[in-house]
Coordinates of C-alpha atoms in Angstrom, one line a residue:
M141 CA 9.8 -2.0 -55.8
H142 CA 11.5 0.9 -56.2
L143 CA 10.1 3.9 -58.7
Q144 CA 12.9 6.6 -59.4
F145 CA 11.8 10.0 -59.7
T146 CA 14.8 12.8 -61.6
L147 CA 12.9 15.8 -62.4
S148 CA 9.5 15.9 -61.2
I149 CA 6.8 14.1 -58.6
T150 CA 3.2 13.3 -60.4
W151 CA 0.2 13.8 -58.4
V152 CA -2.4 11.5 -58.3
G153 CA -5.7 10.5 -56.7
L154 CA -4.2 11.2 -53.2
A155 CA -3.3 14.6 -53.2
V156 CA -6.8 15.5 -53.3
A157 CA -8.1 12.8 -50.6
N158 CA -11.0 14.3 -48.5
P159 CA -9.9 14.3 -45.0
L160 CA -12.1 13.4 -42.1
S161 CA -13.0 16.1 -40.3
N162 CA -14.6 14.3 -37.2
P163 CA -11.2 13.1 -35.3
L164 CA -12.8 9.6 -33.5
A165 CA -13.8 9.3 -37.3
K166 CA -10.5 9.8 -38.4
R167 CA -9.8 7.4 -35.8
A168 CA -11.9 4.5 -37.4
A169 CA -10.5 5.1 -40.7
I170 CA -7.0 5.3 -40.4
D171 CA -6.9 2.1 -38.2
D172 CA -8.9 0.2 -40.5
C173 CA -6.5 1.3 -43.6
L174 CA -3.6 -0.3 -41.2
R175 CA -4.9 -3.2 -40.3
A176 CA -6.2 -4.5 -44.2
A177 CA -2.5 -2.8 -44.9
N178 CA -1.0 -5.5 -42.4
V179 CA 1.1 -2.4 -41.0
P180 CA 1.8 -3.1 -37.4
V181 CA 0.5 -0.9 -34.8
N182 CA 0.8 0.4 -31.0
A183 CA -3.1 -0.7 -29.1
P184 CA -3.7 2.6 -27.8
N185 CA -2.9 3.0 -24.0
S186 CA -1.1 -0.2 -24.4
N187 CA 2.2 -0.4 -22.8
D188 CA 4.0 0.4 -26.0
W189 CA 1.2 3.1 -26.9
R190 CA 2.6 4.7 -23.7
A191 CA 6.6 4.2 -24.2
D192 CA 6.1 5.4 -28.0
A193 CA 3.8 8.2 -27.2
N194 CA 5.9 9.5 -24.0
P195 CA 7.8 12.6 -24.8
F196 CA 11.5 13.5 -24.3
N197 CA 10.1 16.8 -22.6
Q198 CA 8.0 16.4 -20.5
R199 CA 6.5 19.7 -20.7
L200 CA 5.4 19.0 -24.5
K201 CA 2.8 15.8 -24.2
Y202 CA 1.1 15.5 -27.4
T203 CA -1.5 12.8 -28.0
P204 CA -1.3 10.9 -31.2
V205 CA -4.3 10.0 -33.9
A206 CA -2.5 6.4 -34.3
I207 CA 1.0 4.7 -33.8
A208 CA 2.3 2.2 -36.4
V209 CA 5.6 0.2 -35.5
P210 CA 7.0 -0.7 -38.9
T211 CA 9.6 -3.2 -39.3
T212 CA 9.9 -2.8 -42.9
T213 CA 10.3 -0.1 -46.3
A214 CA 7.2 -1.5 -47.6
Q215 CA 5.3 -1.2 -44.1
V216 CA 6.3 2.4 -44.0
Q217 CA 5.3 2.6 -47.3
A218 CA 1.7 1.4 -46.7
A219 CA 1.8 3.3 -43.6
V220 CA 2.0 6.9 -45.5
S221 CA -0.4 5.8 -48.2
C222 CA -3.0 5.6 -45.5
A223 CA -2.1 9.1 -44.2
A224 CA -2.4 10.0 -47.5
K225 CA -6.2 8.4 -47.9
V226 CA -7.3 9.9 -44.6
G227 CA -6.3 13.2 -45.0
V228 CA -4.3 13.3 -41.5
K229 CA -0.8 14.3 -41.2
V230 CA 2.6 12.0 -40.2
N231 CA 5.4 12.3 -38.9
P232 CA 8.2 10.0 -38.4
K233 CA 9.6 9.3 -34.8
S234 CA 13.4 8.0 -34.8
G235 CA 14.8 8.2 -31.1
G236 CA 12.0 10.5 -30.0
H237 CA 14.4 13.2 -29.1
S238 CA 13.3 16.0 -30.2
Y239 CA 13.1 19.2 -27.6
A240 CA 9.7 20.1 -29.3
S241 CA 8.0 16.6 -29.7
F242 CA 8.0 16.8 -33.5
G243 CA 8.3 13.3 -33.2
L244 CA 5.0 13.2 -32.0
G245 CA 3.7 16.1 -34.4
G246 CA 3.8 19.0 -32.0
E247 CA 0.7 19.0 -31.6
N248 CA -2.3 16.5 -30.8
G249 CA -3.8 14.2 -34.2
H250 CA -1.0 13.3 -36.0
F251 CA -0.4 9.6 -36.9
V252 CA 3.2 8.8 -35.9
V253 CA 5.4 6.4 -37.7
Q254 CA 7.5 5.1 -34.4
L255 CA 10.8 3.5 -36.4
D256 CA 13.1 2.2 -33.8
R257 CA 12.3 -1.7 -34.7
M258 CA 14.0 -0.4 -37.4
N259 CA 17.2 -0.5 -36.1
A260 CA 19.9 -3.0 -38.2
V261 CA 23.2 -1.5 -38.6
T262 CA 25.8 -3.5 -41.3
Y263 CA 29.2 -2.6 -42.7
D264 CA 30.8 -3.2 -46.6
S265 CA 34.3 -3.3 -45.7
A266 CA 35.0 -2.8 -49.4
T267 CA 33.5 0.2 -49.9
Q268 CA 33.4 1.4 -46.1
I269 CA 29.9 2.2 -46.6
A270 CA 28.0 1.5 -43.4
T271 CA 24.1 0.7 -44.1
V272 CA 21.9 2.1 -40.7
Q273 CA 18.1 2.1 -40.4
A274 CA 16.3 4.8 -39.5
G275 CA 15.2 3.9 -35.9
A276 CA 18.6 3.1 -34.7
R277 CA 19.9 5.1 -31.8
L278 CA 23.5 6.9 -31.9
G279 CA 25.1 4.1 -29.5
R280 CA 23.8 1.5 -30.8
V281 CA 25.4 2.7 -34.3
A282 CA 28.7 3.9 -32.8
T283 CA 29.2 0.0 -31.0
A284 CA 28.5 -1.8 -33.9
L285 CA 30.7 -0.1 -36.3
Y286 CA 33.5 -0.2 -33.9
N287 CA 32.6 -4.0 -33.4
N288 CA 32.9 -4.5 -37.3
G289 CA 35.6 -3.2 -38.6
R290 CA 37.1 -0.3 -35.9
R291 CA 34.9 2.3 -38.0
A292 CA 33.3 5.3 -37.0
F293 CA 31.5 8.7 -38.0
S294 CA 30.8 11.9 -36.7
H295 CA 27.9 12.2 -34.6
G296 CA 26.8 13.9 -31.1
T297 CA 27.6 12.2 -27.9
C298 CA 24.3 10.9 -26.5
P299 CA 23.8 7.2 -27.1
G300 CA 19.3 7.0 -27.2
V301 CA 19.7 9.9 -29.6
G302 CA 17.5 8.3 -32.9
V303 CA 20.4 8.6 -35.9
S304 CA 17.8 9.9 -38.3
G305 CA 16.9 13.1 -36.8
H306 CA 20.4 13.7 -35.7
S307 CA 21.8 13.3 -38.6
L308 CA 19.3 14.8 -41.1
H309 CA 19.5 17.8 -39.6
G310 CA 23.0 18.5 -38.6
G311 CA 24.6 16.3 -36.0
F312 CA 27.8 17.6 -34.2
G313 CA 30.0 15.6 -31.8
F314 CA 33.1 15.4 -30.5
S315 CA 34.6 14.2 -34.0
S316 CA 32.9 17.1 -35.9
H317 CA 35.7 19.1 -35.9
T318 CA 37.9 17.0 -37.4
H319 CA 35.3 15.1 -39.4
G320 CA 32.8 16.9 -40.2
L321 CA 28.7 16.7 -39.2
A322 CA 26.9 13.7 -39.3
V323 CA 24.8 14.9 -42.3
D324 CA 28.2 15.2 -44.0
A325 CA 28.8 11.5 -43.4
I326 CA 25.5 10.3 -45.7
V327 CA 26.1 9.1 -48.9
G328 CA 22.5 7.8 -49.7
A329 CA 19.1 7.4 -47.9
T330 CA 16.0 5.4 -48.8
V331 CA 13.0 7.7 -48.5
V332 CA 9.3 7.6 -49.0
L333 CA 7.6 10.6 -50.6
A334 CA 4.4 12.4 -49.9
N335 CA 3.0 10.6 -52.7
T336 CA 3.8 6.9 -51.0
S337 CA 6.5 5.8 -53.9
V338 CA 9.8 4.5 -52.3
V339 CA 13.0 6.3 -54.2
E340 CA 16.7 6.0 -53.5
T341 CA 18.6 8.9 -53.2
S342 CA 22.1 10.1 -53.7
Q343 CA 24.3 12.2 -55.5
T344 CA 23.6 10.2 -58.6
E345 CA 20.3 9.3 -57.9
N346 CA 17.3 11.7 -57.3
P347 CA 20.3 14.4 -56.1
H348 CA 17.5 17.4 -55.4
I349 CA 15.7 14.9 -53.2
F350 CA 19.0 14.3 -51.5
W351 CA 20.2 17.7 -51.2
A352 CA 16.8 18.8 -48.9
L353 CA 17.5 16.1 -47.0
R354 CA 20.6 16.2 -45.8
G355 CA 19.8 19.3 -43.7
A356 CA 15.7 19.2 -43.8
G357 CA 15.2 16.0 -44.3
S358 CA 12.0 15.6 -42.0
N359 CA 10.0 18.0 -44.2
F360 CA 10.3 15.7 -47.1
G361 CA 9.2 12.0 -46.8
I362 CA 10.3 9.2 -43.9
V363 CA 13.8 8.3 -44.6
T364 CA 13.7 4.0 -43.6
S365 CA 17.7 3.6 -44.6
L366 CA 20.7 6.3 -44.1
K367 CA 24.6 5.2 -45.8
F368 CA 27.3 7.1 -44.4
K369 CA 31.0 6.8 -45.2
T370 CA 32.9 5.7 -42.1
F371 CA 36.6 6.6 -40.8
A372 CA 39.1 4.1 -39.1
A373 CA 38.4 5.1 -35.1
P374 CA 41.9 6.5 -33.9
S375 CA 43.5 3.7 -31.9
Q376 CA 43.9 6.1 -29.3
V377 CA 41.9 9.5 -28.1
T378 CA 41.9 11.5 -25.3
V379 CA 39.4 13.3 -22.8
F380 CA 40.6 16.5 -21.5
S381 CA 38.7 19.8 -19.4
I382 CA 40.2 23.3 -18.6
N383 CA 38.8 24.6 -15.6
L384 CA 37.5 28.6 -16.3
P385 CA 37.6 30.6 -13.2
W386 CA 34.7 32.8 -15.2
N387 CA 33.6 34.3 -11.6
S388 CA 33.4 37.8 -13.1
A389 CA 32.6 39.5 -16.5
S390 CA 36.0 40.9 -17.1
A391 CA 36.7 37.0 -16.3
I392 CA 34.5 35.6 -19.2
V393 CA 35.2 38.8 -21.5
Q394 CA 39.0 37.5 -21.4
G395 CA 38.7 34.2 -21.6
W396 CA 36.4 34.0 -24.4
S397 CA 38.0 36.4 -26.5
A398 CA 41.2 34.3 -26.1
I399 CA 39.6 31.1 -26.6
Q400 CA 37.8 32.9 -29.7
D401 CA 40.7 34.1 -31.8
W402 CA 42.6 30.9 -30.7
L403 CA 39.3 28.7 -32.5
K404 CA 39.4 31.2 -35.6
A405 CA 43.1 30.8 -35.9
G406 CA 43.0 27.1 -36.2
M407 CA 42.3 25.2 -33.0
P408 CA 44.5 22.0 -34.4
K409 CA 42.4 20.1 -36.7
E410 CA 42.2 16.8 -34.6
M411 CA 40.7 18.7 -31.5
N412 CA 37.2 18.8 -30.7
G413 CA 35.5 20.6 -28.0
R414 CA 33.2 23.0 -25.9
I415 CA 32.6 25.3 -23.4
F416 CA 30.3 24.0 -21.0
G417 CA 28.9 26.4 -17.9
N418 CA 26.1 25.7 -15.5
Q419 CA 25.4 27.5 -11.9
M420 CA 28.5 25.4 -10.0
Q421 CA 31.1 25.3 -12.7
T422 CA 32.8 26.3 -16.0
Q423 CA 35.0 24.5 -18.3
I424 CA 36.2 23.7 -21.6
Q425 CA 35.8 19.8 -22.3
G426 CA 36.8 18.0 -25.6
L427 CA 38.2 14.9 -27.2
Y428 CA 41.8 14.9 -28.9
H429 CA 42.3 12.1 -31.5
G430 CA 44.9 11.0 -30.6
T431 CA 47.6 10.6 -27.2
Q432 CA 47.9 12.7 -24.1
A433 CA 51.7 13.9 -24.8
E434 CA 49.9 14.7 -28.5
L435 CA 47.0 16.9 -27.1
R436 CA 49.6 18.5 -24.3
T437 CA 51.5 19.7 -27.2
A438 CA 48.9 20.7 -29.4
I439 CA 46.8 22.6 -26.3
Q440 CA 49.6 24.5 -25.3
P441 CA 49.1 27.5 -27.2
L442 CA 45.7 27.8 -25.5
L443 CA 47.0 27.4 -22.3
T444 CA 49.1 29.8 -22.6
K445 CA 46.3 32.6 -23.5
L446 CA 44.2 31.3 -20.5
N447 CA 47.0 31.0 -18.3
A448 CA 45.4 28.2 -17.5
Q449 CA 46.8 24.2 -16.9
L450 CA 44.9 21.1 -17.9
S451 CA 42.5 20.0 -15.7
Q452 CA 41.6 16.6 -16.6
Q453 CA 43.4 14.4 -19.3
Q454 CA 42.7 10.2 -19.9
Q455 CA 43.5 8.4 -22.4
Y456 CA 41.1 6.2 -24.0
D457 CA 40.1 3.5 -27.1
W458 CA 37.4 5.1 -29.1
M459 CA 34.9 3.1 -27.4
G460 CA 35.8 4.1 -23.9
A461 CA 35.9 8.1 -24.6
F462 CA 32.7 7.4 -25.7
S463 CA 31.4 5.9 -22.9
Y464 CA 32.7 8.8 -20.8
Y465 CA 30.4 11.5 -22.5
T466 CA 27.6 9.6 -21.9
Y467 CA 27.8 10.2 -17.9
G468 CA 26.6 6.7 -17.2
Q469 CA 24.2 5.5 -19.6
Q470 CA 24.0 2.2 -21.5
V471 CA 25.7 2.4 -24.5
D472 CA 24.6 0.6 -26.7
V473 CA 20.8 1.1 -26.4
S474 CA 17.7 0.5 -28.4
R475 CA 13.7 -0.1 -26.7
P476 CA 12.5 0.8 -24.3
Y477 CA 14.3 3.8 -23.8
N478 CA 13.2 5.9 -20.7
L479 CA 15.0 9.0 -20.2
V480 CA 12.7 11.8 -19.6
E481 CA 13.5 15.9 -18.5
T482 CA 11.2 18.7 -17.9
F483 CA 12.9 21.9 -19.9
Y484 CA 13.1 24.8 -22.1
S485 CA 16.0 25.0 -24.6
K486 CA 17.3 27.2 -27.8
S487 CA 20.1 27.5 -30.0
L488 CA 22.4 29.8 -32.2
V489 CA 24.9 30.0 -34.2
T490 CA 27.2 32.8 -34.5
P491 CA 31.0 34.4 -35.5
A492 CA 33.5 35.5 -33.0
L493 CA 31.7 38.1 -30.8
P494 CA 32.7 41.7 -30.7
N495 CA 33.5 43.5 -27.9
N496 CA 30.3 44.7 -26.9
V497 CA 28.2 41.8 -27.3
L498 CA 30.6 39.7 -25.6
Q499 CA 30.0 42.4 -22.6
N500 CA 26.3 42.1 -22.5
V501 CA 26.8 38.5 -22.8
A502 CA 29.0 38.0 -20.0
N503 CA 27.1 40.9 -17.8
Y504 CA 23.9 38.5 -18.4
W505 CA 25.6 35.2 -17.5
V506 CA 27.2 36.8 -14.3
Q507 CA 24.1 38.9 -13.3
R508 CA 21.0 36.5 -14.7
A509 CA 22.1 33.2 -15.0
R510 CA 23.8 32.5 -12.0
S511 CA 20.7 33.7 -9.8
N512 CA 18.6 31.3 -11.7
N513 CA 18.4 28.4 -9.2
R514 CA 16.7 25.8 -11.8
N515 CA 19.0 23.4 -13.4
W516 CA 20.7 25.0 -16.0
F517 CA 23.1 24.9 -18.5
I518 CA 25.0 26.7 -21.6
I519 CA 27.1 24.5 -24.1
I520 CA 29.0 26.9 -26.5
D521 CA 30.8 24.3 -29.2
L522 CA 34.2 24.9 -30.9
Y523 CA 32.9 24.5 -34.3
G524 CA 34.1 26.5 -36.8
G525 CA 37.6 28.4 -37.8
A526 CA 40.6 27.9 -39.7
N527 CA 40.9 24.3 -39.8
S528 CA 37.2 23.3 -39.2
A529 CA 35.9 20.7 -41.3
I530 CA 32.4 21.6 -41.1
T531 CA 33.0 25.1 -42.6
K532 CA 35.1 23.3 -45.4
V533 CA 32.3 22.0 -46.6
Y534 CA 30.6 24.0 -49.9
S535 CA 27.9 26.4 -48.6
N536 CA 25.3 24.8 -51.0
A537 CA 26.6 21.2 -51.0
T538 CA 23.5 20.7 -48.3
A539 CA 20.5 21.8 -47.4
Y540 CA 22.2 22.5 -44.1
A541 CA 23.2 26.0 -43.4
F542 CA 25.8 27.1 -41.7
R543 CA 29.2 26.5 -43.3
D544 CA 30.5 30.4 -43.4
P545 CA 34.1 30.2 -42.1
N546 CA 33.5 33.8 -41.2
N547 CA 30.2 33.7 -39.3
H548 CA 29.7 30.4 -37.9
L549 CA 32.3 30.0 -35.4
F550 CA 30.2 28.7 -32.4
L551 CA 27.1 26.5 -31.7
Y552 CA 24.9 26.8 -28.7
E553 CA 22.5 25.2 -26.5
F554 CA 20.6 26.9 -23.9
Y555 CA 18.7 24.7 -21.8
D556 CA 17.0 25.5 -18.4
R557 CA 15.3 22.6 -16.4
V558 CA 13.4 21.7 -13.3
N559 CA 14.5 17.9 -11.4
S560 CA 10.5 17.7 -10.6
G561 CA 7.3 19.4 -11.3
S562 CA 6.6 22.0 -14.1
Y563 CA 8.7 24.2 -16.0
P564 CA 7.2 27.6 -14.2
S565 CA 5.2 29.6 -16.5
N566 CA 7.3 33.0 -16.6
G567 CA 11.3 30.8 -16.9
F568 CA 10.7 31.5 -20.5
E569 CA 12.3 34.9 -20.2
F570 CA 15.5 33.5 -18.7
L571 CA 16.7 31.6 -21.6
D572 CA 14.6 34.1 -24.4
G573 CA 16.8 37.1 -22.6
W574 CA 19.9 35.1 -22.8
V575 CA 19.9 34.9 -26.6
K576 CA 18.7 38.3 -27.2
S577 CA 21.6 39.4 -25.0
F578 CA 23.6 38.0 -28.0
T579 CA 21.1 38.6 -31.6
D580 CA 20.6 42.2 -30.1
G581 CA 24.3 43.2 -31.1
L582 CA 24.7 41.0 -34.4
T583 CA 23.3 41.6 -38.1
T584 CA 20.7 38.7 -39.0
D585 CA 22.7 37.5 -41.5
Q586 CA 25.6 36.3 -38.9
W587 CA 23.7 34.1 -36.8
G588 CA 21.0 31.4 -37.1
M589 CA 19.2 28.9 -34.8
Y590 CA 20.3 25.2 -35.0
I591 CA 17.0 22.8 -35.3
N592 CA 18.2 20.0 -33.9
Y593 CA 17.7 22.1 -30.3
A594 CA 14.2 23.0 -31.4
D595 CA 12.3 26.1 -30.1
P596 CA 8.4 25.6 -30.1
T597 CA 8.0 29.5 -29.3
L598 CA 8.8 31.0 -32.3
S599 CA 6.4 31.3 -34.9
R600 CA 6.5 28.7 -38.1
A601 CA 8.2 31.9 -40.2
T602 CA 10.3 32.4 -38.4
A603 CA 11.7 29.3 -37.0
Q604 CA 11.8 28.7 -40.8
D605 CA 13.7 31.8 -41.3
V606 CA 16.7 31.3 -38.5
Y607 CA 16.9 27.4 -39.2
Y608 CA 17.7 27.3 -42.9
R609 CA 18.4 31.1 -43.8
K610 CA 19.5 31.0 -47.5
N611 CA 18.4 27.8 -48.1
L612 CA 14.9 28.1 -47.4
P613 CA 13.5 29.4 -50.7
K614 CA 15.0 26.5 -52.7
L615 CA 13.2 24.3 -49.7
R616 CA 10.4 26.0 -50.1
A617 CA 10.6 25.3 -53.8
L618 CA 11.0 21.4 -53.5
K619 CA 8.1 21.5 -50.8
T620 CA 5.9 22.5 -53.4
E621 CA 7.4 20.0 -55.6
L622 CA 7.3 16.4 -52.7
D623 CA 5.0 17.6 -50.8
P624 CA 2.3 20.6 -51.8
T625 CA -0.6 19.4 -49.3
E626 CA 2.6 18.7 -46.5
L627 CA 1.3 15.4 -45.0
F628 CA 4.7 15.9 -43.8
Y629 CA 3.6 18.3 -41.4
Y630 CA 4.5 20.0 -37.6
P631 CA 3.8 23.4 -36.7
Q632 CA 7.7 24.7 -37.6
A633 CA 7.5 22.7 -41.1
I634 CA 9.1 24.0 -44.2
Q635 CA 6.1 26.0 -46.4
P636 CA 5.4 25.3 -50.1
A637 CA 6.1 28.3 -52.1

């Protein structure tokens, strides 16, 4: 049964459940409740349990109190009801790719609702809307849509990432400059709320909930299904790269200045790209929605500014290009999905960098980053600018915060990993220092951080601020309305007002 809520949520007995304080008693109670409700679960220490409790980031391992593996919305609803009755925090886990292991709760003792058994993708050719169950992974979604009418929507490149966490908190990829973020393609969502009701959300159904889900979805319920508007996948796209000889701070400053001037003025709408740097090389990498000949014409002004040449250009169909940027991973993947790494990561969103900041960043890159022998990289996504579909969306249209054409030009991922063993206890200062070289020269309202690259070292207060910025007060008010007891909680979750 779908109940519709448009103004407020009525709280009854569930909101005042007396939590069991003993962890063993809590586990027994939720196991009994789930069994009585016929909710499928993983047996503790079974192969399925070990697979579902194994985090992508091996640095952050947590032990759940229970893992439900539903296949229907009704089972998710029953699982949330059990969590509320027992008094245990509950977290949805779609692909399990959270950098902070928030799908496992971000700490021990949470109840995990593992969604990847719910992975169906359907397409309505009359409306051009795709309906995607919450546990589908991006590679499966891309494959299914392309095979069913040559359709697509904008999303990231890693095929094993779950569609829900990715799209509900942003979702940048090699179509975003052209078509917007994954969150911008969402036109509807089915969600189980903390009071255990199931509601439909859209611009016309429960629009306040729909607004909050699009940017901060993990805080307000468990989404079981999403509806995405799609576009026709281009018949030809072109993968390209440009080698950047950034071997000195002065070369970085000069090249970066040229790129940001070009991006601000209006990188062609069909162009999607990033700067990728590591210990070995720095490149512009990208995907042009068009042919090689069209790419060469469109990118020539940048090549002239950089005094550079295309180092690679290869034309593909849509799925060929998607496969290229998976770097050998299986594309249509569901489960098991066993990619794991041990790493620390941070993020930023910034405007064009003023000269003093750019000089500090370049100095850090050359002097500090190049001396780090771990397997690090930096990705600088070409995010904003005059032609970006992302910043053309009205700033208050969704809970996603970063839409300012003036202040949101670049999206960054900083990533430092070890190939074996534990991440060193003194390793965190490397990326912390690099981020500081940016933010020290910017005002607070000029930068933010991206929760899809969550940094668990941030305090809850800081995390909420940098992830949601001006939208935080409204989100906190909605958290008070929809989940005042914080049933859906992780260490950086939005606090009720």
